[in-house]
Each structure stands twice: as structure tokens, then as C-alpha cells.
Amino acid sequence: MTGILMDGKALARQMESELAVRVQQLIGQSNGKVPILATILVGEDPASATYVRMKGNACKRVGMESLRVALPQTTTTDELLREIDRLNADPDVRGILLQHPVPPQIDERRCFDRISIEKDVDGVTALGFGKMAMGEAAYGSATPAGIMRLLRHYEIPIAGKYAVVVGRSPILGKPVAMMLLNANATVTICHSKTVNLPKIISGADIVVGAVGKPEFIRGEWIRPGAVVVDAGYHPGNVGDIEFSAVVEKCAAYTPVPGGVGPMTIATLMAQTVEAAEKSVR
Ligand code: NAP
């Protein structure tokens, strides 16, 4: 039996068409002003440039404007902080996205945390993470929040299930673990120092791959009937999980591409629209 394909691309498309209606309503309520998402790209990393372009295109599709800020590779922390301050103070900018990663000379955490909480639509600030973890209103980190939306859309049972998250990055592993915990899963977070990863994964009802290494999580580690979420994306259209060995035996899975990636962008759009709606209330 083949597992259910959790089609992030289709759900993202559906979300975008609903968002487009809300954006038109917003424009009507704010004297024709189009909501703006500011994107900051530092340096010339081609993958980051592609992600920023994709986010700009998504803005267009839902009727928002994207304000592209491109800074040179040599940008300092202070220069980036000044740029964020400028966008924080701009009343027309509803959300700010700082594309990760930034060049190594920049203190990324300080810069993320400078984004005002009302404009942290990508859910990267420590304050936003803390609020989310405490179950208070906050924009969730976009990829984890997109994963949770996808699981809910496909009515995947989470409460009481054993979830194993492989990866503990601030924008992905940690927040998705916290969101699963808030949804009443029992959660284990694994990382590069974890001992006996295959054994831990083999007990999981839900496996989230957020490692950043192609097909690192082997199909044989995953038990039949598990729900498999792959956040990784690598050349050759492979993720962090060895899917060929999983599709036939799992209960549900996210394809690569077309699973988590489109949900990340749609969630960023949804959170920007929400921020814009709050500003006109
Ligand atoms: P990251 O910051 O590099 O974090 C990778 C995590 O994997 C770290 O916590 C690391 O552990 C852990 N890890 C590395 N080797 C391991 C091993 N041998 N065993 C167990 N854990 C190990 O990456 P990230 O930013 O979270 O991204 C992870 C993946 O998701 C990447 O493929 C990335 O492209 C993808 N991603 C996709 C989206 C999207 O929109 N679809 C968004 C963000 C990221 P330590 O903490 O111990 O080093």
C-alpha cells in the first residue's frame, strides 16, 4: 500500500487563491495601499537568491508588493541592523524577511532579533519563538508552521503520537519540535551528537527530516505506517529521507519537491497578510 501523498503544492495554491481575495479586501480598506513584504538578501548565494525570487513571485501572485533589498557580501552587522531599523520604521512595510544564511561576518541572531515582532512574519525572532513555545499568539517560523498546516490539512493524528525530529536548527528543527509538542505529540529531537539514531527513528509515528544531507535518513530505519515529513531539498530532487524505500510502507509522506517547500512560501504569505490585516484594524 502506498502512503498518502501530502501535496504541499496543491495546498499552497489553494491558500494563495484565498489570500488573493483577502489582499484585495485589504487594499479596499486602506485607500488603495498595497501591502508590502520586504525581503533582504545579503550576498550572492545563488540558492538564497532563488528563494528570495520565489518569495517575490508569490507576493505578486497574491497581489502584494515585494520590496527587494539586496546588500553586498561585505555588509557588516551594523549596516544590516540599520537596514532592518529602516524597514521596521516604514509604515508601508507589513513584514520583513531576512534570508538565511547571511555571510559569516554578520551576527545573524542579533539581526533576526532586531526585526520588530509585528513584522516578524517569517517567525525568526527569539521573542516570536518564545511566545510560540508558550502557546501565545506569534507568527511561527515559516517552514515548521507550513509543515503543521500540511499535517492538519491531511488530518494526520498528532496528539499522543511519538514524533522524532532530526535536526535542531533555530528556524526548523527546534520550532517544529515545539509545535508538535504543543499539538500534544511526545517529541524527541535528534542532532549530530545523537547516539543510535536508527533505533530512535524506528520507534517514531511521525518522522521529520531536517538534517540538510541528501537521503541521510534511510528507509529501513522507518517503521511501516509512519508519517514522514521531509524538509530537505537537494540537487536531483532528493530530500533528507530515502523516499524510494518509504513510499510503499508509510502512512503518509511529503514529496520532494512539492511538499514542504511550497508550504513554507504560502505560510510566509499568509502571515504577511495577517500582519497587514492587523495594521488596518
Ligand atoms: P542546519 O542549520 O544545517 O541544521 C541541520 C541539523 O541537522 C543540525 O541540527 C545538525 O545537528 C543536524 N545534523 C547534522 N548531521 C547530523 C547527523 N549525522 N545526525 C543527526 N543530526 C545531524 O539546517 P536547516 O537550516 O535546519 O535545514 C535542514 C534542511 O531543511 C536542509 O536540507 C534545508 O535545505 C532544508 N530547509 C528547507 C526549507 C524549505 O523551505 N523547504 C527551509 C529551511 C531549510 P547539530 O545541531 O548537532 O549540528
mmCIF file of C-alpha atoms and ligand atoms in Angstrom:
data_model
loop_
_atom_site.group_PDB
_atom_site.id
_atom_site.type_symbol
_atom_site.label_atom_id
_atom_site.label_comp_id
_atom_site.label_asym_id
_atom_site.label_seq_id
_atom_site.Cartn_x
_atom_site.Cartn_y
_atom_site.Cartn_z
ATOM 1 C CA MET A 1 0.000 0.000 0.000
ATOM 2 C CA THR A 2 1.339 3.425 -0.940
ATOM 3 C CA GLY A 3 1.192 6.194 1.676
ATOM 4 C CA ILE A 4 -0.933 9.320 1.240
ATOM 5 C CA LEU A 5 0.947 11.985 -0.685
ATOM 6 C CA MET A 6 0.679 15.222 1.302
ATOM 7 C CA ASP A 7 0.580 17.615 -1.639
ATOM 8 C CA GLY A 8 2.105 20.869 -0.419
ATOM 9 C CA LYS A 9 1.999 22.377 -3.881
ATOM 10 C CA ALA A 10 -1.776 21.938 -4.204
ATOM 11 C CA LEU A 11 -2.484 23.198 -0.677
ATOM 12 C CA ALA A 12 -0.189 26.199 -1.221
ATOM 13 C CA ARG A 13 -2.077 27.029 -4.433
ATOM 14 C CA GLN A 14 -5.392 26.850 -2.588
ATOM 15 C CA MET A 15 -4.037 29.053 0.222
ATOM 16 C CA GLU A 16 -2.759 31.595 -2.280
ATOM 17 C CA SER A 17 -6.106 31.934 -4.030
ATOM 18 C CA GLU A 18 -7.802 32.555 -0.664
ATOM 19 C CA LEU A 19 -5.088 35.056 0.282
ATOM 20 C CA ALA A 20 -5.520 36.931 -3.014
ATOM 21 C CA VAL A 21 -9.146 37.678 -2.053
ATOM 22 C CA ARG A 22 -8.091 38.936 1.395
ATOM 23 C CA VAL A 23 -5.381 41.139 -0.125
ATOM 24 C CA GLN A 24 -7.953 42.802 -2.432
ATOM 25 C CA GLN A 25 -10.202 43.442 0.587
ATOM 26 C CA LEU A 26 -7.249 44.936 2.461
ATOM 27 C CA ILE A 27 -6.387 47.228 -0.416
ATOM 28 C CA GLY A 28 -10.003 48.383 -0.456
ATOM 29 C CA GLN A 29 -9.886 49.121 3.270
ATOM 30 C CA SER A 30 -6.629 51.059 3.124
ATOM 31 C CA ASN A 31 -7.209 53.639 0.352
ATOM 32 C CA GLY A 32 -5.587 51.545 -2.338
ATOM 33 C CA LYS A 33 -2.376 50.871 -0.432
ATOM 34 C CA VAL A 34 -0.846 47.532 -1.407
ATOM 35 C CA PRO A 35 0.683 45.550 1.497
ATOM 36 C CA ILE A 36 4.453 45.207 1.221
ATOM 37 C CA LEU A 37 6.731 42.332 2.238
ATOM 38 C CA ALA A 38 10.346 43.477 2.433
ATOM 39 C CA THR A 39 12.931 40.844 1.577
ATOM 40 C CA ILE A 40 16.589 41.296 2.496
ATOM 41 C CA LEU A 41 19.225 39.307 0.637
ATOM 42 C CA VAL A 42 22.832 39.725 1.747
ATOM 43 C CA GLY A 43 25.484 38.486 -0.682
ATOM 44 C CA GLU A 44 25.226 36.457 -3.852
ATOM 45 C CA ASP A 45 24.466 32.913 -2.733
ATOM 46 C CA PRO A 46 22.537 31.551 -5.755
ATOM 47 C CA ALA A 47 20.204 29.324 -3.711
ATOM 48 C CA SER A 48 19.284 32.231 -1.421
ATOM 49 C CA ALA A 49 18.747 34.491 -4.443
ATOM 50 C CA THR A 50 16.385 31.872 -5.897
ATOM 51 C CA TYR A 51 14.428 31.580 -2.621
ATOM 52 C CA VAL A 52 14.049 35.371 -2.425
ATOM 53 C CA ARG A 53 12.902 35.498 -6.046
ATOM 54 C CA MET A 54 10.341 32.747 -5.387
ATOM 55 C CA LYS A 55 9.008 34.699 -2.400
ATOM 56 C CA GLY A 56 8.782 37.862 -4.536
ATOM 57 C CA ASN A 57 6.848 35.932 -7.198
ATOM 58 C CA ALA A 58 4.467 34.586 -4.550
ATOM 59 C CA CYS A 59 3.812 38.171 -3.389
ATOM 60 C CA LYS A 60 2.821 39.067 -6.954
ATOM 61 C CA ARG A 61 0.504 36.058 -7.227
ATOM 62 C CA VAL A 62 -1.453 37.097 -4.117
ATOM 63 C CA GLY A 63 -1.469 40.791 -5.124
ATOM 64 C CA MET A 64 1.095 42.083 -2.625
ATOM 65 C CA GLU A 65 4.226 44.053 -3.359
ATOM 66 C CA SER A 66 7.698 42.834 -2.543
ATOM 67 C CA LEU A 67 10.368 45.361 -1.690
ATOM 68 C CA ARG A 68 13.694 43.767 -2.539
ATOM 69 C CA VAL A 69 16.683 44.915 -0.539
ATOM 70 C CA ALA A 70 19.959 43.471 -1.869
ATOM 71 C CA LEU A 71 23.085 44.120 0.164
ATOM 72 C CA PRO A 72 26.696 43.247 -0.747
ATOM 73 C CA GLN A 73 28.575 40.212 0.585
ATOM 74 C CA THR A 74 30.792 42.579 2.631
ATOM 75 C CA THR A 75 27.854 44.037 4.627
ATOM 76 C CA THR A 76 28.572 44.432 8.365
ATOM 77 C CA THR A 77 26.234 43.623 11.242
ATOM 78 C CA ASP A 78 25.752 47.359 11.912
ATOM 79 C CA GLU A 79 24.873 48.073 8.298
ATOM 80 C CA LEU A 80 22.309 45.270 8.265
ATOM 81 C CA LEU A 81 20.868 46.422 11.595
ATOM 82 C CA ARG A 82 20.438 49.933 10.159
ATOM 83 C CA GLU A 83 18.583 48.493 7.155
ATOM 84 C CA ILE A 84 16.276 46.490 9.440
ATOM 85 C CA ASP A 85 15.649 49.617 11.562
ATOM 86 C CA ARG A 86 14.664 51.500 8.401
ATOM 87 C CA LEU A 87 12.189 48.770 7.386
ATOM 88 C CA ASN A 88 10.836 48.495 10.937
ATOM 89 C CA ALA A 89 10.084 52.236 10.818
ATOM 90 C CA ASP A 90 8.479 52.176 7.358
ATOM 91 C CA PRO A 91 4.702 52.140 7.943
ATOM 92 C CA ASP A 92 4.007 50.653 4.490
ATOM 93 C CA VAL A 93 6.152 47.572 5.132
ATOM 94 C CA ARG A 94 3.971 44.899 6.771
ATOM 95 C CA GLY A 95 6.515 42.099 7.002
ATOM 96 C CA ILE A 96 10.285 41.651 6.872
ATOM 97 C CA LEU A 97 12.096 38.567 5.630
ATOM 98 C CA LEU A 98 15.853 38.305 6.201
ATOM 99 C CA GLN A 99 17.034 35.449 4.003
ATOM 100 C CA HIS A 100 19.093 32.867 5.923
ATOM 101 C CA PRO A 101 22.048 32.302 5.866
ATOM 102 C CA VAL A 102 23.837 35.660 5.933
ATOM 103 C CA PRO A 103 27.618 35.937 5.326
ATOM 104 C CA PRO A 104 29.752 34.716 8.247
ATOM 105 C CA GLN A 105 30.954 38.157 9.443
ATOM 106 C CA ILE A 106 27.346 39.084 10.326
ATOM 107 C CA ASP A 107 25.789 38.322 13.719
ATOM 108 C CA GLU A 108 22.671 36.661 12.284
ATOM 109 C CA ARG A 109 20.908 36.181 15.619
ATOM 110 C CA ARG A 110 21.290 39.890 16.503
ATOM 111 C CA CYS A 111 19.905 40.861 13.107
ATOM 112 C CA PHE A 112 16.970 38.425 13.271
ATOM 113 C CA ASP A 113 16.110 39.733 16.732
ATOM 114 C CA ARG A 114 16.117 43.352 15.517
ATOM 115 C CA ILE A 115 13.041 42.653 13.349
ATOM 116 C CA SER A 116 10.044 44.085 15.190
ATOM 117 C CA ILE A 117 7.694 41.380 16.437
ATOM 118 C CA GLU A 118 4.737 42.803 14.459
ATOM 119 C CA LYS A 119 6.742 42.422 11.227
ATOM 120 C CA ASP A 120 8.379 39.064 12.046
ATOM 121 C CA VAL A 121 6.238 37.219 9.503
ATOM 122 C CA ASP A 122 8.974 34.612 8.917
ATOM 123 C CA GLY A 123 8.992 33.759 12.634
ATOM 124 C CA VAL A 124 12.738 34.133 13.216
ATOM 125 C CA THR A 125 12.968 36.257 16.360
ATOM 126 C CA ALA A 126 13.777 34.786 19.770
ATOM 127 C CA LEU A 127 10.726 36.628 21.120
ATOM 128 C CA GLY A 128 8.458 35.068 18.499
ATOM 129 C CA PHE A 129 9.917 31.611 19.193
ATOM 130 C CA GLY A 130 9.410 32.084 22.942
ATOM 131 C CA LYS A 131 5.802 33.207 22.510
ATOM 132 C CA MET A 132 5.067 30.305 20.139
ATOM 133 C CA ALA A 133 6.666 27.874 22.603
ATOM 134 C CA MET A 134 4.477 29.251 25.411
ATOM 135 C CA GLY A 135 1.383 28.857 23.255
ATOM 136 C CA GLU A 136 0.913 32.623 22.873
ATOM 137 C CA ALA A 137 -0.007 34.327 19.600
ATOM 138 C CA ALA A 138 3.057 34.677 17.357
ATOM 139 C CA TYR A 139 3.988 34.099 13.743
ATOM 140 C CA GLY A 140 5.573 30.656 13.647
ATOM 141 C CA SER A 141 8.794 30.012 11.817
ATOM 142 C CA ALA A 142 7.545 29.629 8.225
ATOM 143 C CA THR A 143 8.804 26.132 7.366
ATOM 144 C CA PRO A 144 7.656 24.476 10.615
ATOM 145 C CA ALA A 145 4.344 26.338 10.539
ATOM 146 C CA GLY A 146 3.892 25.185 6.932
ATOM 147 C CA ILE A 147 4.575 21.590 7.962
ATOM 148 C CA MET A 148 1.957 21.821 10.727
ATOM 149 C CA ARG A 149 -0.609 23.263 8.293
ATOM 150 C CA LEU A 150 0.024 20.389 5.905
ATOM 151 C CA LEU A 151 -0.327 17.765 8.669
ATOM 152 C CA ARG A 152 -3.586 19.363 9.839
ATOM 153 C CA HIS A 153 -4.948 19.633 6.294
ATOM 154 C CA TYR A 154 -4.442 15.887 5.807
ATOM 155 C CA GLU A 155 -5.925 15.253 9.278
ATOM 156 C CA ILE A 156 -2.816 13.436 10.452
ATOM 157 C CA PRO A 157 -3.326 12.492 14.111
ATOM 158 C CA ILE A 158 -0.644 14.189 16.234
ATOM 159 C CA ALA A 159 -1.872 14.071 19.855
ATOM 160 C CA GLY A 160 -0.342 11.139 21.717
ATOM 161 C CA LYS A 161 1.891 10.184 18.785
ATOM 162 C CA TYR A 162 5.630 9.757 19.074
ATOM 163 C CA ALA A 163 7.409 12.298 16.826
ATOM 164 C CA VAL A 164 11.118 12.243 16.082
ATOM 165 C CA VAL A 165 12.656 15.403 14.610
ATOM 166 C CA VAL A 166 16.116 15.018 13.115
ATOM 167 C CA GLY A 167 17.806 18.449 13.254
ATOM 168 C CA ARG A 168 17.716 21.252 15.825
ATOM 169 C CA SER A 169 18.284 24.457 13.853
ATOM 170 C CA PRO A 170 16.616 27.616 15.200
ATOM 171 C CA ILE A 171 14.482 28.045 12.060
ATOM 172 C CA LEU A 172 13.436 24.452 11.548
ATOM 173 C CA GLY A 173 14.245 21.587 13.933
ATOM 174 C CA LYS A 174 13.654 23.379 17.237
ATOM 175 C CA PRO A 175 10.448 25.203 16.289
ATOM 176 C CA VAL A 176 8.856 22.190 14.562
ATOM 177 C CA ALA A 177 9.603 20.088 17.658
ATOM 178 C CA MET A 178 7.944 22.716 19.837
ATOM 179 C CA MET A 179 4.904 22.935 17.539
ATOM 180 C CA LEU A 180 4.495 19.152 17.605
ATOM 181 C CA LEU A 181 4.797 19.254 21.400
ATOM 182 C CA ASN A 182 2.144 21.984 21.554
ATOM 183 C CA ALA A 183 -0.040 19.705 19.445
ATOM 184 C CA ASN A 184 0.422 17.057 22.177
ATOM 185 C CA ALA A 185 2.886 14.754 20.458
ATOM 186 C CA THR A 186 5.652 13.171 22.502
ATOM 187 C CA VAL A 187 8.780 14.550 20.889
ATOM 188 C CA THR A 188 12.426 13.549 20.603
ATOM 189 C CA ILE A 189 14.884 15.936 18.942
ATOM 190 C CA CYS A 190 17.963 14.340 17.356
ATOM 191 C CA HIS A 191 21.173 16.044 16.213
ATOM 192 C CA SER A 192 24.731 15.318 15.172
ATOM 193 C CA LYS A 193 25.716 14.014 18.630
ATOM 194 C CA THR A 194 22.712 11.703 18.974
ATOM 195 C CA VAL A 195 23.700 8.110 19.652
ATOM 196 C CA ASN A 196 21.868 5.313 17.845
ATOM 197 C CA LEU A 197 19.719 7.424 15.578
ATOM 198 C CA PRO A 198 18.287 4.444 13.595
ATOM 199 C CA LYS A 199 16.864 2.907 16.784
ATOM 200 C CA ILE A 200 15.218 6.171 17.871
ATOM 201 C CA ILE A 201 13.724 6.741 14.423
ATOM 202 C CA SER A 202 12.436 3.175 14.245
ATOM 203 C CA GLY A 203 10.017 3.901 17.116
ATOM 204 C CA ALA A 204 8.558 7.048 15.547
ATOM 205 C CA ASP A 205 4.949 7.514 14.434
ATOM 206 C CA ILE A 206 5.987 10.803 12.803
ATOM 207 C CA VAL A 207 9.477 11.440 11.410
ATOM 208 C CA VAL A 208 10.618 14.931 10.413
ATOM 209 C CA GLY A 209 13.829 15.122 8.390
ATOM 210 C CA ALA A 210 15.581 18.478 8.856
ATOM 211 C CA VAL A 211 19.215 17.444 8.553
ATOM 212 C CA GLY A 212 20.395 19.052 5.310
ATOM 213 C CA LYS A 213 22.077 15.876 3.995
ATOM 214 C CA PRO A 214 20.738 14.039 0.928
ATOM 215 C CA GLU A 215 18.836 10.842 1.810
ATOM 216 C CA PHE A 216 20.636 10.697 5.157
ATOM 217 C CA ILE A 217 17.639 9.090 6.879
ATOM 218 C CA ARG A 218 17.454 5.571 5.476
ATOM 219 C CA GLY A 219 14.172 3.942 4.572
ATOM 220 C CA GLU A 220 14.942 0.847 6.616
ATOM 221 C CA TRP A 221 15.075 2.958 9.827
ATOM 222 C CA ILE A 222 11.423 3.974 9.396
ATOM 223 C CA ARG A 223 8.696 1.673 10.630
ATOM 224 C CA PRO A 224 5.717 0.705 8.439
ATOM 225 C CA GLY A 225 2.758 3.033 8.979
ATOM 226 C CA ALA A 226 4.824 6.077 9.995
ATOM 227 C CA VAL A 227 4.100 9.614 8.738
ATOM 228 C CA VAL A 228 7.169 11.004 7.007
ATOM 229 C CA VAL A 229 7.895 14.718 6.538
ATOM 230 C CA ASP A 230 10.959 15.763 4.575
ATOM 231 C CA ALA A 231 12.098 19.393 4.830
ATOM 232 C CA GLY A 232 15.306 18.815 2.900
ATOM 233 C CA TYR A 233 15.899 19.702 -0.707
ATOM 234 C CA HIS A 234 18.990 18.745 -2.671
ATOM 235 C CA PRO A 235 20.041 18.651 -6.338
ATOM 236 C CA GLY A 236 18.481 15.733 -8.187
ATOM 237 C CA ASN A 237 15.136 16.301 -6.426
ATOM 238 C CA VAL A 238 16.024 14.350 -3.310
ATOM 239 C CA GLY A 239 15.354 15.265 0.291
ATOM 240 C CA ASP A 240 16.870 14.275 3.629
ATOM 241 C CA ILE A 241 14.957 10.965 3.634
ATOM 242 C CA GLU A 242 15.424 7.962 1.338
ATOM 243 C CA PHE A 243 11.938 8.051 -0.110
ATOM 244 C CA SER A 244 12.122 5.203 -2.591
ATOM 245 C CA ALA A 245 12.238 2.842 0.396
ATOM 246 C CA VAL A 246 9.471 4.608 2.340
ATOM 247 C CA VAL A 247 6.633 5.489 -0.033
ATOM 248 C CA GLU A 248 5.322 1.929 -0.165
ATOM 249 C CA LYS A 249 5.222 1.337 3.582
ATOM 250 C CA CYS A 250 4.443 4.721 5.189
ATOM 251 C CA ALA A 251 1.000 6.082 6.132
ATOM 252 C CA ALA A 252 1.670 9.491 4.554
ATOM 253 C CA TYR A 253 4.600 11.470 3.170
ATOM 254 C CA THR A 254 5.626 14.826 1.767
ATOM 255 C CA PRO A 255 7.086 14.637 -1.758
ATOM 256 C CA VAL A 256 10.347 16.365 -2.696
ATOM 257 C CA PRO A 257 9.837 18.741 -4.387
ATOM 258 C CA GLY A 258 6.216 19.821 -3.921
ATOM 259 C CA GLY A 259 5.825 19.113 -0.200
ATOM 260 C CA VAL A 260 7.340 21.336 2.462
ATOM 261 C CA GLY A 261 8.896 23.954 0.123
ATOM 262 C CA PRO A 262 5.664 25.456 -1.304
ATOM 263 C CA MET A 263 4.077 25.365 2.171
ATOM 264 C CA THR A 264 6.935 27.499 3.533
ATOM 265 C CA ILE A 265 6.275 30.218 0.971
ATOM 266 C CA ALA A 266 2.482 30.060 1.303
ATOM 267 C CA THR A 267 2.806 30.326 5.089
ATOM 268 C CA LEU A 268 5.064 33.362 4.741
ATOM 269 C CA MET A 269 2.392 34.940 2.505
ATOM 270 C CA ALA A 270 -0.396 34.034 4.952
ATOM 271 C CA GLN A 271 1.485 35.545 7.889
ATOM 272 C CA THR A 272 2.241 38.722 5.931
ATOM 273 C CA VAL A 273 -1.434 39.115 5.023
ATOM 274 C CA GLU A 274 -2.334 38.564 8.688
ATOM 275 C CA ALA A 275 0.163 41.259 9.756
ATOM 276 C CA ALA A 276 -1.296 43.635 7.161
ATOM 277 C CA GLU A 277 -4.856 42.904 8.353
ATOM 278 C CA LYS A 278 -3.847 43.664 11.938
ATOM 279 C CA SER A 279 -2.430 47.010 10.857
ATOM 280 C CA VAL A 280 -5.757 48.206 9.382
ATOM 281 C CA ARG A 281 -7.930 47.027 12.281
HETATM 282 P P1 NAP B 1 21.097 23.258 9.557
HETATM 283 O O1 NAP B 1 21.026 24.580 10.233
HETATM 284 O O2 NAP B 1 22.344 22.878 8.823
HETATM 285 O O3 NAP B 1 20.792 22.130 10.653
HETATM 286 C C1 NAP B 1 20.980 20.767 10.390
HETATM 287 C C2 NAP B 1 20.700 19.976 11.635
HETATM 288 O O4 NAP B 1 20.953 18.609 11.332
HETATM 289 C C3 NAP B 1 21.584 20.351 12.821
HETATM 290 O O5 NAP B 1 20.815 20.485 13.977
HETATM 291 C C4 NAP B 1 22.560 19.178 12.923
HETATM 292 O O6 NAP B 1 22.945 18.863 14.253
HETATM 293 C C5 NAP B 1 21.718 18.043 12.362
HETATM 294 N N1 NAP B 1 22.611 17.000 11.870
HETATM 295 C C6 NAP B 1 23.689 17.127 11.070
HETATM 296 N N2 NAP B 1 24.292 15.946 10.901
HETATM 297 C C7 NAP B 1 23.589 15.039 11.623
HETATM 298 C C8 NAP B 1 23.727 13.648 11.863
HETATM 299 N N3 NAP B 1 24.739 12.972 11.342
HETATM 300 N N4 NAP B 1 22.822 13.044 12.641
HETATM 301 C C9 NAP B 1 21.789 13.730 13.181
HETATM 302 N N5 NAP B 1 21.609 15.069 13.008
HETATM 303 C C10 NAP B 1 22.513 15.712 12.229
HETATM 304 O O7 NAP B 1 19.920 23.069 8.508
HETATM 305 P P2 NAP B 1 18.446 23.701 8.447
HETATM 306 O O8 NAP B 1 18.530 25.123 8.063
HETATM 307 O O9 NAP B 1 17.660 23.306 9.644
HETATM 308 O O10 NAP B 1 17.896 22.903 7.178
HETATM 309 C C11 NAP B 1 17.734 21.483 7.175
HETATM 310 C C12 NAP B 1 17.230 21.044 5.802
HETATM 311 O O11 NAP B 1 15.984 21.646 5.542
HETATM 312 C C13 NAP B 1 18.123 21.456 4.638
HETATM 313 O O12 NAP B 1 18.059 20.435 3.655
HETATM 314 C C14 NAP B 1 17.488 22.703 4.116
HETATM 315 O O13 NAP B 1 17.735 22.908 2.729
HETATM 316 C C15 NAP B 1 16.043 22.403 4.352
HETATM 317 N N6 NAP B 1 15.213 23.603 4.506
HETATM 318 C C16 NAP B 1 14.136 23.700 3.718
HETATM 319 C C17 NAP B 1 13.305 24.801 3.827
HETATM 320 C C18 NAP B 1 12.116 24.878 2.937
HETATM 321 O O14 NAP B 1 11.523 25.920 2.818
HETATM 322 N N7 NAP B 1 11.720 23.783 2.334
HETATM 323 C C19 NAP B 1 13.575 25.799 4.739
HETATM 324 C C20 NAP B 1 14.680 25.676 5.568
HETATM 325 C C21 NAP B 1 15.501 24.564 5.432
HETATM 326 P P3 NAP B 1 23.862 19.821 15.189
HETATM 327 O O15 NAP B 1 22.907 20.861 15.704
HETATM 328 O O16 NAP B 1 24.371 18.927 16.235
HETATM 329 O O17 NAP B 1 24.911 20.387 14.281
#
